Short mmCIF file of C-alpha atoms and ligand atoms in Angstrom, two decimals:
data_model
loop_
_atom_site.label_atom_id
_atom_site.label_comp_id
_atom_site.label_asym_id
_atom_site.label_seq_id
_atom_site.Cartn_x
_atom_site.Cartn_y
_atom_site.Cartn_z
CA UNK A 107 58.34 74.01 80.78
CA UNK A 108 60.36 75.65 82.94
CA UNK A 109 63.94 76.95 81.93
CA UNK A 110 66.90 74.70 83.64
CA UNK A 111 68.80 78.37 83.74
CA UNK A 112 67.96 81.79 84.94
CA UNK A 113 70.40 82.92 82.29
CA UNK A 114 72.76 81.79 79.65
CA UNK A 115 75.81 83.79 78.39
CA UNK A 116 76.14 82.20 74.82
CA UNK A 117 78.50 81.57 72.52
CA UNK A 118 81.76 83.33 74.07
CA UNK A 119 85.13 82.75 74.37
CA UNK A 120 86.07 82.18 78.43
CA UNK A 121 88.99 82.73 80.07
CA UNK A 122 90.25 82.27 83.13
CA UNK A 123 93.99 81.66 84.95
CA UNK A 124 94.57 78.42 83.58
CA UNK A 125 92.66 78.05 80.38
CA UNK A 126 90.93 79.43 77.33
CA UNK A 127 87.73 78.03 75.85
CA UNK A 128 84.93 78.49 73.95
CA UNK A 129 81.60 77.62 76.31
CA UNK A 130 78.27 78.85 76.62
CA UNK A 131 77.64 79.30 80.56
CA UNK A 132 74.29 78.75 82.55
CA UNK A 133 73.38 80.43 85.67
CA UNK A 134 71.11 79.40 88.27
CA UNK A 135 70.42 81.44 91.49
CA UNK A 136 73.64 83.47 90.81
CA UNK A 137 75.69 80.40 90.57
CA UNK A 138 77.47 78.98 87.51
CA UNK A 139 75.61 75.68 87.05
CA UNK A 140 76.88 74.46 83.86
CA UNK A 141 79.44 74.85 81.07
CA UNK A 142 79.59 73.73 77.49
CA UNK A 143 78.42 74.13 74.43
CA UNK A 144 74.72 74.24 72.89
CA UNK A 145 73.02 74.55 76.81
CA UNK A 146 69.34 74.75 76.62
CA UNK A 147 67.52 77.81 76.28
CA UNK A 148 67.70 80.12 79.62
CA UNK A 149 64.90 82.44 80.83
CA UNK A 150 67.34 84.97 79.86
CA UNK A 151 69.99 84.75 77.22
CA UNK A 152 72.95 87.16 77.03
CA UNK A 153 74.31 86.50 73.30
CA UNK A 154 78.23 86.44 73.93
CA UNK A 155 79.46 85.85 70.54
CA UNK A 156 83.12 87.19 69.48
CA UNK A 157 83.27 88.55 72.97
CA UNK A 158 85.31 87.60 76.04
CA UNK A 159 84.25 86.40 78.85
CA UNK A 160 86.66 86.73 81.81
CA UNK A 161 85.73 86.21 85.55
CA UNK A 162 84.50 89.68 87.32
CA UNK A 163 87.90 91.71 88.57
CA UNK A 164 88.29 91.02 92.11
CA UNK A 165 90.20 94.66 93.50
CA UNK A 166 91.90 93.85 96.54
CA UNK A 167 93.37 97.36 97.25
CA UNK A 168 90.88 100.22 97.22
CA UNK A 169 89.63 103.26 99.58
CA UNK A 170 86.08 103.94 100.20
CA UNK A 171 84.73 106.64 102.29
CA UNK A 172 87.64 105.99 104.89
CA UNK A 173 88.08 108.60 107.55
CA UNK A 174 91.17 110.72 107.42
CA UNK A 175 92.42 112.67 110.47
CA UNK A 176 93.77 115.69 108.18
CA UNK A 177 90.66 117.09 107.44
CA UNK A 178 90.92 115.94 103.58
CA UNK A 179 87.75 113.85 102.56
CA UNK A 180 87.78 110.61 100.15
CA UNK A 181 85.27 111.66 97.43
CA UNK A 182 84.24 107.98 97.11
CA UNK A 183 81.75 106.16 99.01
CA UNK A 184 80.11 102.74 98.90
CA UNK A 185 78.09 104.18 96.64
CA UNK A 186 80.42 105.63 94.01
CA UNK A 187 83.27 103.47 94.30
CA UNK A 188 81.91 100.13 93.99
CA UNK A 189 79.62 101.49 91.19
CA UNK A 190 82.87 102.91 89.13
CA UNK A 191 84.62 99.75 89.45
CA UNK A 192 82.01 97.81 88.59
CA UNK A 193 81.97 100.43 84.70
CA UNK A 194 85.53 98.93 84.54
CA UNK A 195 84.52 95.19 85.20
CA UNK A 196 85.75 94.95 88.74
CA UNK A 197 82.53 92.62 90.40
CA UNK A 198 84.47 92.25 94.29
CA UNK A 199 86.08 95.37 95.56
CA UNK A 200 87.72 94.76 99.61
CA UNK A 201 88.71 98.11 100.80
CA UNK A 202 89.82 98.88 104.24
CA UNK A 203 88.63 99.38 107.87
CA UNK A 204 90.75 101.28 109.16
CA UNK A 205 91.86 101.52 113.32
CA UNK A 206 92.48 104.95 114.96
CA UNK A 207 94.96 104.82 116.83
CA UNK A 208 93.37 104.91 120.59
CA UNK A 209 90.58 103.18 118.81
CA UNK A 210 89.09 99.75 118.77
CA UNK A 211 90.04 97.65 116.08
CA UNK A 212 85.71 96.38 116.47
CA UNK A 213 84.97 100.34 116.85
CA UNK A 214 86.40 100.52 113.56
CA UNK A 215 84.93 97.67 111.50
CA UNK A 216 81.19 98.33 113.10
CA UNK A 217 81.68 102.00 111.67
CA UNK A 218 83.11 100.93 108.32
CA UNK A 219 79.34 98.31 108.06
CA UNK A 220 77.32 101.50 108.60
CA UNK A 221 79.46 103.76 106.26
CA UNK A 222 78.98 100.12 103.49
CA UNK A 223 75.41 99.20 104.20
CA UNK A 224 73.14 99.04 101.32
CA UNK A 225 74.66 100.89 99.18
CA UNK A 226 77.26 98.82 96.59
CA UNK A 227 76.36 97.38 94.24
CA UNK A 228 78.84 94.65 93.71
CA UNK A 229 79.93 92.82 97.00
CA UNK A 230 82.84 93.52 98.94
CA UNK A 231 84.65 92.40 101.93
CA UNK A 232 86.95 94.27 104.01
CA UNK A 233 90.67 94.32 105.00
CA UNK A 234 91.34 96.07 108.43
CA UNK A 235 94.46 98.24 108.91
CA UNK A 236 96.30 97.63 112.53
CA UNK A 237 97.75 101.54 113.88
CA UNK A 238 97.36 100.23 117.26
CA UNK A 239 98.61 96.80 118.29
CA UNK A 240 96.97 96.77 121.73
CA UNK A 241 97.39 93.29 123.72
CA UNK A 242 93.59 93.74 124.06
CA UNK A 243 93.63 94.22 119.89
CA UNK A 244 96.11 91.49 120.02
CA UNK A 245 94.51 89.06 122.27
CA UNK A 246 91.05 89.30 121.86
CA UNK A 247 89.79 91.63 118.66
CA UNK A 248 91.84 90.41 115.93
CA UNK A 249 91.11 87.12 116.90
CA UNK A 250 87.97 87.22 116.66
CA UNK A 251 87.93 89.18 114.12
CA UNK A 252 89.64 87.01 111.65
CA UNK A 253 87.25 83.88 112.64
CA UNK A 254 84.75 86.56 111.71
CA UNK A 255 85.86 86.79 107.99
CA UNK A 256 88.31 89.88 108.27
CA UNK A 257 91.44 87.36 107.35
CA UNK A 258 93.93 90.11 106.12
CA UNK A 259 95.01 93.39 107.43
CA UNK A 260 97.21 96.25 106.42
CA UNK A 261 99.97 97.54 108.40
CA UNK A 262 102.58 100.84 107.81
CA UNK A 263 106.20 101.49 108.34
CA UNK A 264 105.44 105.51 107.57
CA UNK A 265 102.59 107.81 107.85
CA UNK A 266 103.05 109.46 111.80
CA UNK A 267 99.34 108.32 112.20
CA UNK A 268 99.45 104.93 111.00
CA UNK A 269 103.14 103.56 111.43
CA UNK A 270 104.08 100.56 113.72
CA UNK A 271 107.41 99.93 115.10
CA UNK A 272 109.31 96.73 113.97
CA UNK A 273 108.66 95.07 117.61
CA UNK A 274 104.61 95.77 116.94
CA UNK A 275 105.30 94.91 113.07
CA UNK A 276 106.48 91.60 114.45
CA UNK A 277 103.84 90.80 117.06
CA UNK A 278 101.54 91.29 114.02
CA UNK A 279 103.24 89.27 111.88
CA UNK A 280 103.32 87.08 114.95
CA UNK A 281 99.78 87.03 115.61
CA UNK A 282 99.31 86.58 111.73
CA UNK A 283 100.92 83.34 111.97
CA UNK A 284 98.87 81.84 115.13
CA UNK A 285 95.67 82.61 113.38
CA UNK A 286 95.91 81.88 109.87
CA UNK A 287 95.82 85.51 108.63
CA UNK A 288 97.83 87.87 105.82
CA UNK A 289 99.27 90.63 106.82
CA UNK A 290 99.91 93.53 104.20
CA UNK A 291 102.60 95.91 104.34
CA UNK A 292 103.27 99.51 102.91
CA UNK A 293 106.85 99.43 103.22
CA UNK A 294 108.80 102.68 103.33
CA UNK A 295 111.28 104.37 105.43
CA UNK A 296 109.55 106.71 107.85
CA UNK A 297 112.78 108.00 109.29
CA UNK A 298 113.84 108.94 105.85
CA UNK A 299 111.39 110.40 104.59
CA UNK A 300 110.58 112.94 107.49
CA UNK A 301 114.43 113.51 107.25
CA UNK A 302 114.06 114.14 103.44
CA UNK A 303 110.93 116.07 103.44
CA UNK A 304 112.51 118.65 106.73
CA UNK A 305 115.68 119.46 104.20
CA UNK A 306 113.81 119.83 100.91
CA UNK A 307 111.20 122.19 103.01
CA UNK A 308 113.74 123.96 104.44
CA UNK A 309 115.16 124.91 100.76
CA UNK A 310 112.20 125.59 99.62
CA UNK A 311 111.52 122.41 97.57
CA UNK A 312 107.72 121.96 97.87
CA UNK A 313 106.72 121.52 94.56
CA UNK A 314 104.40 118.79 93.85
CA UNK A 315 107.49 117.07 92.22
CA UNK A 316 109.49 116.98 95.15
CA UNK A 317 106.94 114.67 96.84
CA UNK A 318 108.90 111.74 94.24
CA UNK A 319 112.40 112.83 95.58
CA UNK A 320 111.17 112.53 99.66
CA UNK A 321 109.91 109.09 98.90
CA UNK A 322 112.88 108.02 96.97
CA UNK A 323 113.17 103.92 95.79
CA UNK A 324 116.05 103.07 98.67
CA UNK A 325 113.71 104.40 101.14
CA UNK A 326 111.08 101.54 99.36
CA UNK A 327 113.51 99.24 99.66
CA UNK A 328 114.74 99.49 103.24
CA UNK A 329 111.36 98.97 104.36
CA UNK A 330 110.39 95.94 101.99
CA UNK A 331 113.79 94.23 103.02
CA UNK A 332 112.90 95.14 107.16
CA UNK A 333 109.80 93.53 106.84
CA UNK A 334 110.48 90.72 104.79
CA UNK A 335 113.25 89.91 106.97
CA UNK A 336 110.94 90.66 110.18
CA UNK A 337 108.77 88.05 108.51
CA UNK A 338 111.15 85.35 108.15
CA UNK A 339 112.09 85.85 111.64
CA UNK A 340 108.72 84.71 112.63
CA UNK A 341 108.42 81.98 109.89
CA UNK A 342 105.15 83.97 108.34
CA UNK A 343 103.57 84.60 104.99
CA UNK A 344 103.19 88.28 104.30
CA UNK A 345 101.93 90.77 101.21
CA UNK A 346 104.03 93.88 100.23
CA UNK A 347 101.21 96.56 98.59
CA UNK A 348 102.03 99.13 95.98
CA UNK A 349 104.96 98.38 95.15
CA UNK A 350 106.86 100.99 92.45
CA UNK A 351 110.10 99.27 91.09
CA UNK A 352 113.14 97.09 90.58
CA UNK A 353 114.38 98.00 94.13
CA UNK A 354 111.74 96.92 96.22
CA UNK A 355 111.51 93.95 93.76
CA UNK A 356 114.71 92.53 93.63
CA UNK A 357 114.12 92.18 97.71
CA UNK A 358 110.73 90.58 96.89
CA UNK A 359 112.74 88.25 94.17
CA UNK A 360 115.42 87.31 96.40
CA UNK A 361 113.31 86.32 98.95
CA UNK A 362 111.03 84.51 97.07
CA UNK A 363 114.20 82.58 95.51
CA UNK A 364 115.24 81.52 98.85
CA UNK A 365 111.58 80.19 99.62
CA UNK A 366 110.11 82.46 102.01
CA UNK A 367 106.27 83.23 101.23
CA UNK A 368 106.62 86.95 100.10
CA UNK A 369 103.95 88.02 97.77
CA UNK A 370 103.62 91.41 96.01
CA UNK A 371 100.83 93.87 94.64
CA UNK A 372 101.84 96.54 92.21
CA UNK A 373 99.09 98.69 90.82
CA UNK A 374 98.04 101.02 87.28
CA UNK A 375 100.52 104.34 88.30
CA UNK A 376 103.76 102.28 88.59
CA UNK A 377 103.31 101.18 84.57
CA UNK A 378 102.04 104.16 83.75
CA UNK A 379 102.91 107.38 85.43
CA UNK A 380 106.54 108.54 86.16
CA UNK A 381 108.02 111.25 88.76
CA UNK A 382 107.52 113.68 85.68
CA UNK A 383 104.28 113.29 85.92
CA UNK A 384 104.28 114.95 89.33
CA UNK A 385 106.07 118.07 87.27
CA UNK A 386 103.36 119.73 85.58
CA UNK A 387 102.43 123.43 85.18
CA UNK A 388 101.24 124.80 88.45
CA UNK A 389 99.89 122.67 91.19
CA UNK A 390 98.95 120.06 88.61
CA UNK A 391 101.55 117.52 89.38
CA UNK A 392 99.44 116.71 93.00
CA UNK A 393 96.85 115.05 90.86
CA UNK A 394 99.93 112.41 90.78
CA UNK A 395 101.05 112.58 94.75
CA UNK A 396 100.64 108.96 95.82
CA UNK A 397 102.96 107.09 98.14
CA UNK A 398 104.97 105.16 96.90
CA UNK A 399 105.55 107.89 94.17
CA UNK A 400 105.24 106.70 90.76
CA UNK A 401 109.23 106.45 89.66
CA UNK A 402 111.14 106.01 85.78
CA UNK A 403 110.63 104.22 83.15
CA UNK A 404 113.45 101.71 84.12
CA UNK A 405 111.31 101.40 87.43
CA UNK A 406 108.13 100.35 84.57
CA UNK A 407 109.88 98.30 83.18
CA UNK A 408 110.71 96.05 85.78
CA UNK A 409 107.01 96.44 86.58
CA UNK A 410 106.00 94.36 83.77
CA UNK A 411 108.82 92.01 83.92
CA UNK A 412 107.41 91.28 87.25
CA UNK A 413 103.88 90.91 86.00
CA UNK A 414 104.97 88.46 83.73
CA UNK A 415 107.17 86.31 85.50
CA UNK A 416 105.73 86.10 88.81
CA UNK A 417 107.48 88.37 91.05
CA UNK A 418 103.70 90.22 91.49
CA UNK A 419 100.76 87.79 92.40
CA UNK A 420 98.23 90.78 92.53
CA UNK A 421 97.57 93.87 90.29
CA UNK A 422 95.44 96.11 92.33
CA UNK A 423 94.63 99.56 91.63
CA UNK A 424 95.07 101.70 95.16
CA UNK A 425 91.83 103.59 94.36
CA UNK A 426 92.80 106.53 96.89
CA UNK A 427 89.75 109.37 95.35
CA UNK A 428 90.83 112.92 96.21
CA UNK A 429 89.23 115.42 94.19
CA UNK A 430 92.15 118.16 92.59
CA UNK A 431 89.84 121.24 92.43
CA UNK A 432 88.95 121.14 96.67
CA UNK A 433 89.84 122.29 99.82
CA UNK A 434 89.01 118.69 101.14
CA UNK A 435 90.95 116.99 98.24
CA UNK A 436 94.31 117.93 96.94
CA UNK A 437 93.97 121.79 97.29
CA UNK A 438 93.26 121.28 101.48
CA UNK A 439 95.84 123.60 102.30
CA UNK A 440 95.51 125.85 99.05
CA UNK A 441 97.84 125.81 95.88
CA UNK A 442 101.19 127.00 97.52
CA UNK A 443 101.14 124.00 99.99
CA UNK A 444 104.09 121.89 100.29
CA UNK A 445 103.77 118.54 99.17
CA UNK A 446 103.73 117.29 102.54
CA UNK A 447 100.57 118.35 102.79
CA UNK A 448 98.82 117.21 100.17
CA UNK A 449 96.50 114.13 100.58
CA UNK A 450 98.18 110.95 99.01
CA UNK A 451 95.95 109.27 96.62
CA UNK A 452 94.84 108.67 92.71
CA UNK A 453 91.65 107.65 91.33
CA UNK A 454 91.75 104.60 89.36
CA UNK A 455 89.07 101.97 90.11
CA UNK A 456 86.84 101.84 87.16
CA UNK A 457 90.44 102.15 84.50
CA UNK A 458 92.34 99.00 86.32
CA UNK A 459 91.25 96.51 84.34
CA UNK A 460 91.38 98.52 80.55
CA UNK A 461 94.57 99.91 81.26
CA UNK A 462 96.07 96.53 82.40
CA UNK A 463 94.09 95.12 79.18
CA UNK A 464 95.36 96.82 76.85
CA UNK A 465 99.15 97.93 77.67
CA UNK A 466 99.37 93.68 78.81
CA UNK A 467 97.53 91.86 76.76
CA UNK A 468 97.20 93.59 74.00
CA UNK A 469 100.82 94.21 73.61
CA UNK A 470 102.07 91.13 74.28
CA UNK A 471 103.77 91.78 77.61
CA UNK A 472 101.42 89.60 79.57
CA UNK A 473 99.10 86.46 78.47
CA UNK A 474 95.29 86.63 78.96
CA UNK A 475 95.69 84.02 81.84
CA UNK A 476 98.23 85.92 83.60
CA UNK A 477 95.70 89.01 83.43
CA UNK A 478 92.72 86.74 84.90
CA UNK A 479 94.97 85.63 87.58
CA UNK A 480 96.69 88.88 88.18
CA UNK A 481 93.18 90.70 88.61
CA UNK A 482 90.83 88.28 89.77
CA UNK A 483 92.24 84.77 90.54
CA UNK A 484 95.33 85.07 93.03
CA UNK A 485 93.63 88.27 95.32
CA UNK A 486 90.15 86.00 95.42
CA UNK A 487 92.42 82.81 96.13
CA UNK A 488 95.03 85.15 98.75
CA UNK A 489 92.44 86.79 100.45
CA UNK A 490 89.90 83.81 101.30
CA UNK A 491 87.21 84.23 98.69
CA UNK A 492 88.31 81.33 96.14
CA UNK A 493 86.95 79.57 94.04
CA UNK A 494 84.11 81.25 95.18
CA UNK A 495 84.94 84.42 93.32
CA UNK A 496 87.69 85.26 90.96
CA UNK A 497 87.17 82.53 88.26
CA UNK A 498 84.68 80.75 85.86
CA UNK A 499 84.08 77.58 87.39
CA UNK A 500 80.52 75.09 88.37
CA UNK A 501 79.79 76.49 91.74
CA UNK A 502 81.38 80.02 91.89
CA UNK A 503 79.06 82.93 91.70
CA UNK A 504 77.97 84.34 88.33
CA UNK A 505 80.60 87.25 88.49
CA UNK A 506 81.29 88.01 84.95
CA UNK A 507 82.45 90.71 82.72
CA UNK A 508 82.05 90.35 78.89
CA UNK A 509 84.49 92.28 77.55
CA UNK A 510 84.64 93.72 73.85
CA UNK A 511 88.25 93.00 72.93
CA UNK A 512 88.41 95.37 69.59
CA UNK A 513 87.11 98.23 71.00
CA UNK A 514 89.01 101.39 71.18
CA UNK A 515 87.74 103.47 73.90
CA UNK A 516 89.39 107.36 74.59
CA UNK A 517 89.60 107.82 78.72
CA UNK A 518 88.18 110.95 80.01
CA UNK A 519 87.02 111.54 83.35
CA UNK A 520 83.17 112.78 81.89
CA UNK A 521 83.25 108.88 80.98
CA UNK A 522 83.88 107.63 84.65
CA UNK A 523 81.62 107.02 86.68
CA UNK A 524 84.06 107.74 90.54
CA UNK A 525 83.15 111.08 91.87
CA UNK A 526 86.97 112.81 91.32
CA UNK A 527 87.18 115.32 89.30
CA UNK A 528 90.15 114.25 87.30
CA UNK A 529 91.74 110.64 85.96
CA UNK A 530 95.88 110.27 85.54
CA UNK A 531 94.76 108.88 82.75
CA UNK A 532 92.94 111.21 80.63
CA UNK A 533 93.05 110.89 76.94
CA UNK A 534 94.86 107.77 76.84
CA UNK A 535 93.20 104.95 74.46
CA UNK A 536 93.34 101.59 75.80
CA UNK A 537 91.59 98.44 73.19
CA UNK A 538 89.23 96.36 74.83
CA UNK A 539 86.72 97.37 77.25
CA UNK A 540 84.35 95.06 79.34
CA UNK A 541 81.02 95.98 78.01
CA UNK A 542 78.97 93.51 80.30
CA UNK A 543 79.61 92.89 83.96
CA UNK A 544 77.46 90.78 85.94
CA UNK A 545 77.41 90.61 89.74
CA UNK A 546 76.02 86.99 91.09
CA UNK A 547 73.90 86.72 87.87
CA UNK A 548 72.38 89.83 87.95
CA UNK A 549 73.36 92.55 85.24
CA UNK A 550 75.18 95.35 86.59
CA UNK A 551 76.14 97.19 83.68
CA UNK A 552 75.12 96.97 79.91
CA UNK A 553 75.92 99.35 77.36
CA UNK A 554 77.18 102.15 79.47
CA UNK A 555 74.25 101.98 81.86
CA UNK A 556 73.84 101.01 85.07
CA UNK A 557 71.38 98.17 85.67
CA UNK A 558 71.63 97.36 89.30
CA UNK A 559 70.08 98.96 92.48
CA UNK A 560 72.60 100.24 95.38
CA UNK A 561 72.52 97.50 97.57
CA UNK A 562 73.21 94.71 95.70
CA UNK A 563 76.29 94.30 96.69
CA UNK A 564 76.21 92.20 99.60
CA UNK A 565 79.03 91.61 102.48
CA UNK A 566 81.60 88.77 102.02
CA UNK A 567 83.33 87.10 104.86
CA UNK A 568 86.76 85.92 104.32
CA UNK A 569 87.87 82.95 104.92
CA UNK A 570 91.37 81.14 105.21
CA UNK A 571 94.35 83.00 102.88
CA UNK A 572 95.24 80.40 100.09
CA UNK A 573 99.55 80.56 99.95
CA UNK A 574 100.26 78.31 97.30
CA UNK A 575 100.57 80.50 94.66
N1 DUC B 863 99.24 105.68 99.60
C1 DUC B 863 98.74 104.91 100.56
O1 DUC B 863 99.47 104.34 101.33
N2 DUC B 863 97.41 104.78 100.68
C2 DUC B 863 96.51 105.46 99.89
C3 DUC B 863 97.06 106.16 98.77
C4 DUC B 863 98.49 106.32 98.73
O2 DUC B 863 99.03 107.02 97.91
ZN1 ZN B 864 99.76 102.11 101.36
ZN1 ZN B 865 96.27 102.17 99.65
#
């Protein structure tokens, strides 16, 4: 007789945003096909028992193999990225095509296929990043784009090569709104910054360090309240990314209070890291040079307070992979460079989910639900992929990641499996590690082994953002 399932995960405890039960789970064809308990035998059986099984992380803010215009070179590609978040039980990853300025916004997501092609191993979509708002990007290419499946995009108030103006921010916005899109700000003060970075050059202030005090929180919040306000103007939905603290919050919050559809992403360094981390011996500290700069620990914990009661839909994890030790990573203009000059970025695709695991759940500061939705639900459901990813459902694919809640794992970079040379997180233990991760029913990693072919990972089109959340 023929088995009714390809595979059944048996005997585990499943969670997902709304509930927690125990249910065996048979797969057919990738797809969940049934839940409950005692299911017939499988052709395969994956014995779950005292483990967890929680939908497949969906990461909705990563960087693979995207071009730079400084020379500096991301040290992940499709290859190496996708297969390091899929170690950390990550099963959708949607990094970004990103638009040169001069450049077609098509130009950009035809090069970003061939740089993706048959080489992930766990699927992936992509988010686009607008640097030049073109009527003929405008009119024509993001249309079609987004009835393509590229539903969200990214947008910058800073960065000289990336920034918009508030009149292009709000014909994005604008354009957002006609076609059914989400638009994604990073929101800080470009004016402020350059004028920050100029006077703490000019005394000599070039430290790693100083990186946190030319980025400073009001120059964060200036931006998040421009563009939330921009976005109200138009009567629009819109995404803030990274963001580092109660300033930028409390905009978010009071916006939110008054009913206008702002959503927020925070990611792993604002919990974790602090400015002082940006203060170690040498040129150490550029290891931590991200934008926004990781802050205090006031600024974590209003972090969690936001995890926990809803300021932050999303918990992403910024994957920007520079490697320290190179002269196309953080060393690109040597040691004695200012921090201007350093490429902005930390590593942190395959330690997302443990870290978020284990200083959330298993302290108490957020509920197992709230990490399913946090990390998988609410970025499937906001960016379009719902309910076919990001839960446990009849129907959605077979993304999965069985996760050994007791064990105590030590983080070293020689365990990850990204191609930096360093992790801001290195000999920090974290409890609970997913052990199992499945990508449409096929095993992706068992045991600390990886079990799927590059390739795998197939393309995902977007659809419609989901709002109510
Ligand atoms: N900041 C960004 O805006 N993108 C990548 C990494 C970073 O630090
Ligand atoms: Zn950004
Ligand atoms: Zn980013």
């Amino acid at each position: 007789m023929i088995p009714e399932f390809d595979l059944v995960i048996r005997g585990g405890t499943i969670a997902t945003s709304g509930d927690i039960f125990d249910a065996d789970i048979g797969i057919r064809d990738g797809k969940i096909v049934a839940l409950g308990l005692d299911l017939a035998r499988g052709q395969d059986e994956i014995d779950a028992t005292g483990r967890l099984v929680l939908p497949g992380g969906v990461d909705a803010h990563c960087h693979f193999d995207q071009p730079t215009l400084d020379g500096s070179v991301m040290a992940d590609d499709f290859v190496s990225g996708p297969r390091s978040a899929a170690f950390g039980g990550t099963t959708t990853v949607i990094p970004f095509a990103s638009q040169k300025k001069g450049e077609s916004l098509r130009a950009a997501v035809d090069d970003y296929h061939r740089r993706a092609h048959d080489k992930s191993v766990i699927d992936y979509a992509f988010h686009l990043i607008v640097t030049d708002p073109t009527p003929q990007v405008l009119g024509q290419e993001l249309p079609a784009l987004i009835r393509e499946g590229y539903t969200s995009f990214k947008i910058y108030t800073t960065y000289d090569d990336l920034k918009l103006n508030d009149r292009e921010i709000i014909e994005v916005l604008a354009l957002s709104r006609r076609e059914g899109a989400l638009t994604m700000v990073h929101a800080e003060n470009s004016d402020a910054i350059a004028w920050l970075t100029e006077a703490l050059e000019r005394a000599g202030q070039t430290a790693p360090r100083h990186h946190a005090d030319a980025r400073p929180a009001i120059a964060e919040r200036e931006a998040t309240h421009r563009v939330i306000s921009l976005a109200e103007i138009v009567d629009v939905a819109m995404l803030v990314v990274h963001v580092s603290g109660g300033e930028a919050m409390d905009q978010i919050a009071a916006a939110r209070a008054k009913g206008l559809r702002v959503f927020a992403e925070t990611c792993p360094q604002y919990i974790l890291l602090t400015a002082d981390d940006l203060d170690l011996d040498g040129f150490e500290g550029a290891k931590h040079i991200c934008s926004p700069p990781p802050r205090d620990t006031a600024s974590q914990k209003s972090v969690w307070r936001g995890l926990a009661n809803g300021t932050f839909q999303v918990f992403s994890s910024d994957h920007a992979p520079f490697k320290f030790d190179s002269d196309t990573g953080k060393k690109l203009h040597g040691e004695g460079a200012s921090f201007a000059h350093v490429p902005n970025g930390i590593p942190g695709v395959e330690t997302r989910l443990p870290l978020l695991f284990s200083e959330g759940v298993g302290k108490g500061r957020i509920s197992l639900n709230q990490f399913v939705a946090l990390t998988a639900t609410n970025p499937a459901r906001l960016y379009g992929l719902y309910p076919r990813k990001g839960t446990i459902a009849i129907g959605a694919d077979a993304d999965l990641a069985i996760w050994n809640q007791t064990r105590e794992v030590k983080i070293t970079n020689d365990m990850l499996h990204h191609n930096v040379d360093y992790t801001p997180y290195e000999g920090r233990t974290v409890t609970g590690w997913p052990e199992t991760v499945l990508s449409r029913g096929a095993v992706v990693v068992r045991d600390g082994r990886l079990m799927a072919e590059r390739g795998h990972g197939q393309f995902l089109k977007c659809g419609a953002p989901d709002l109510q959340l």
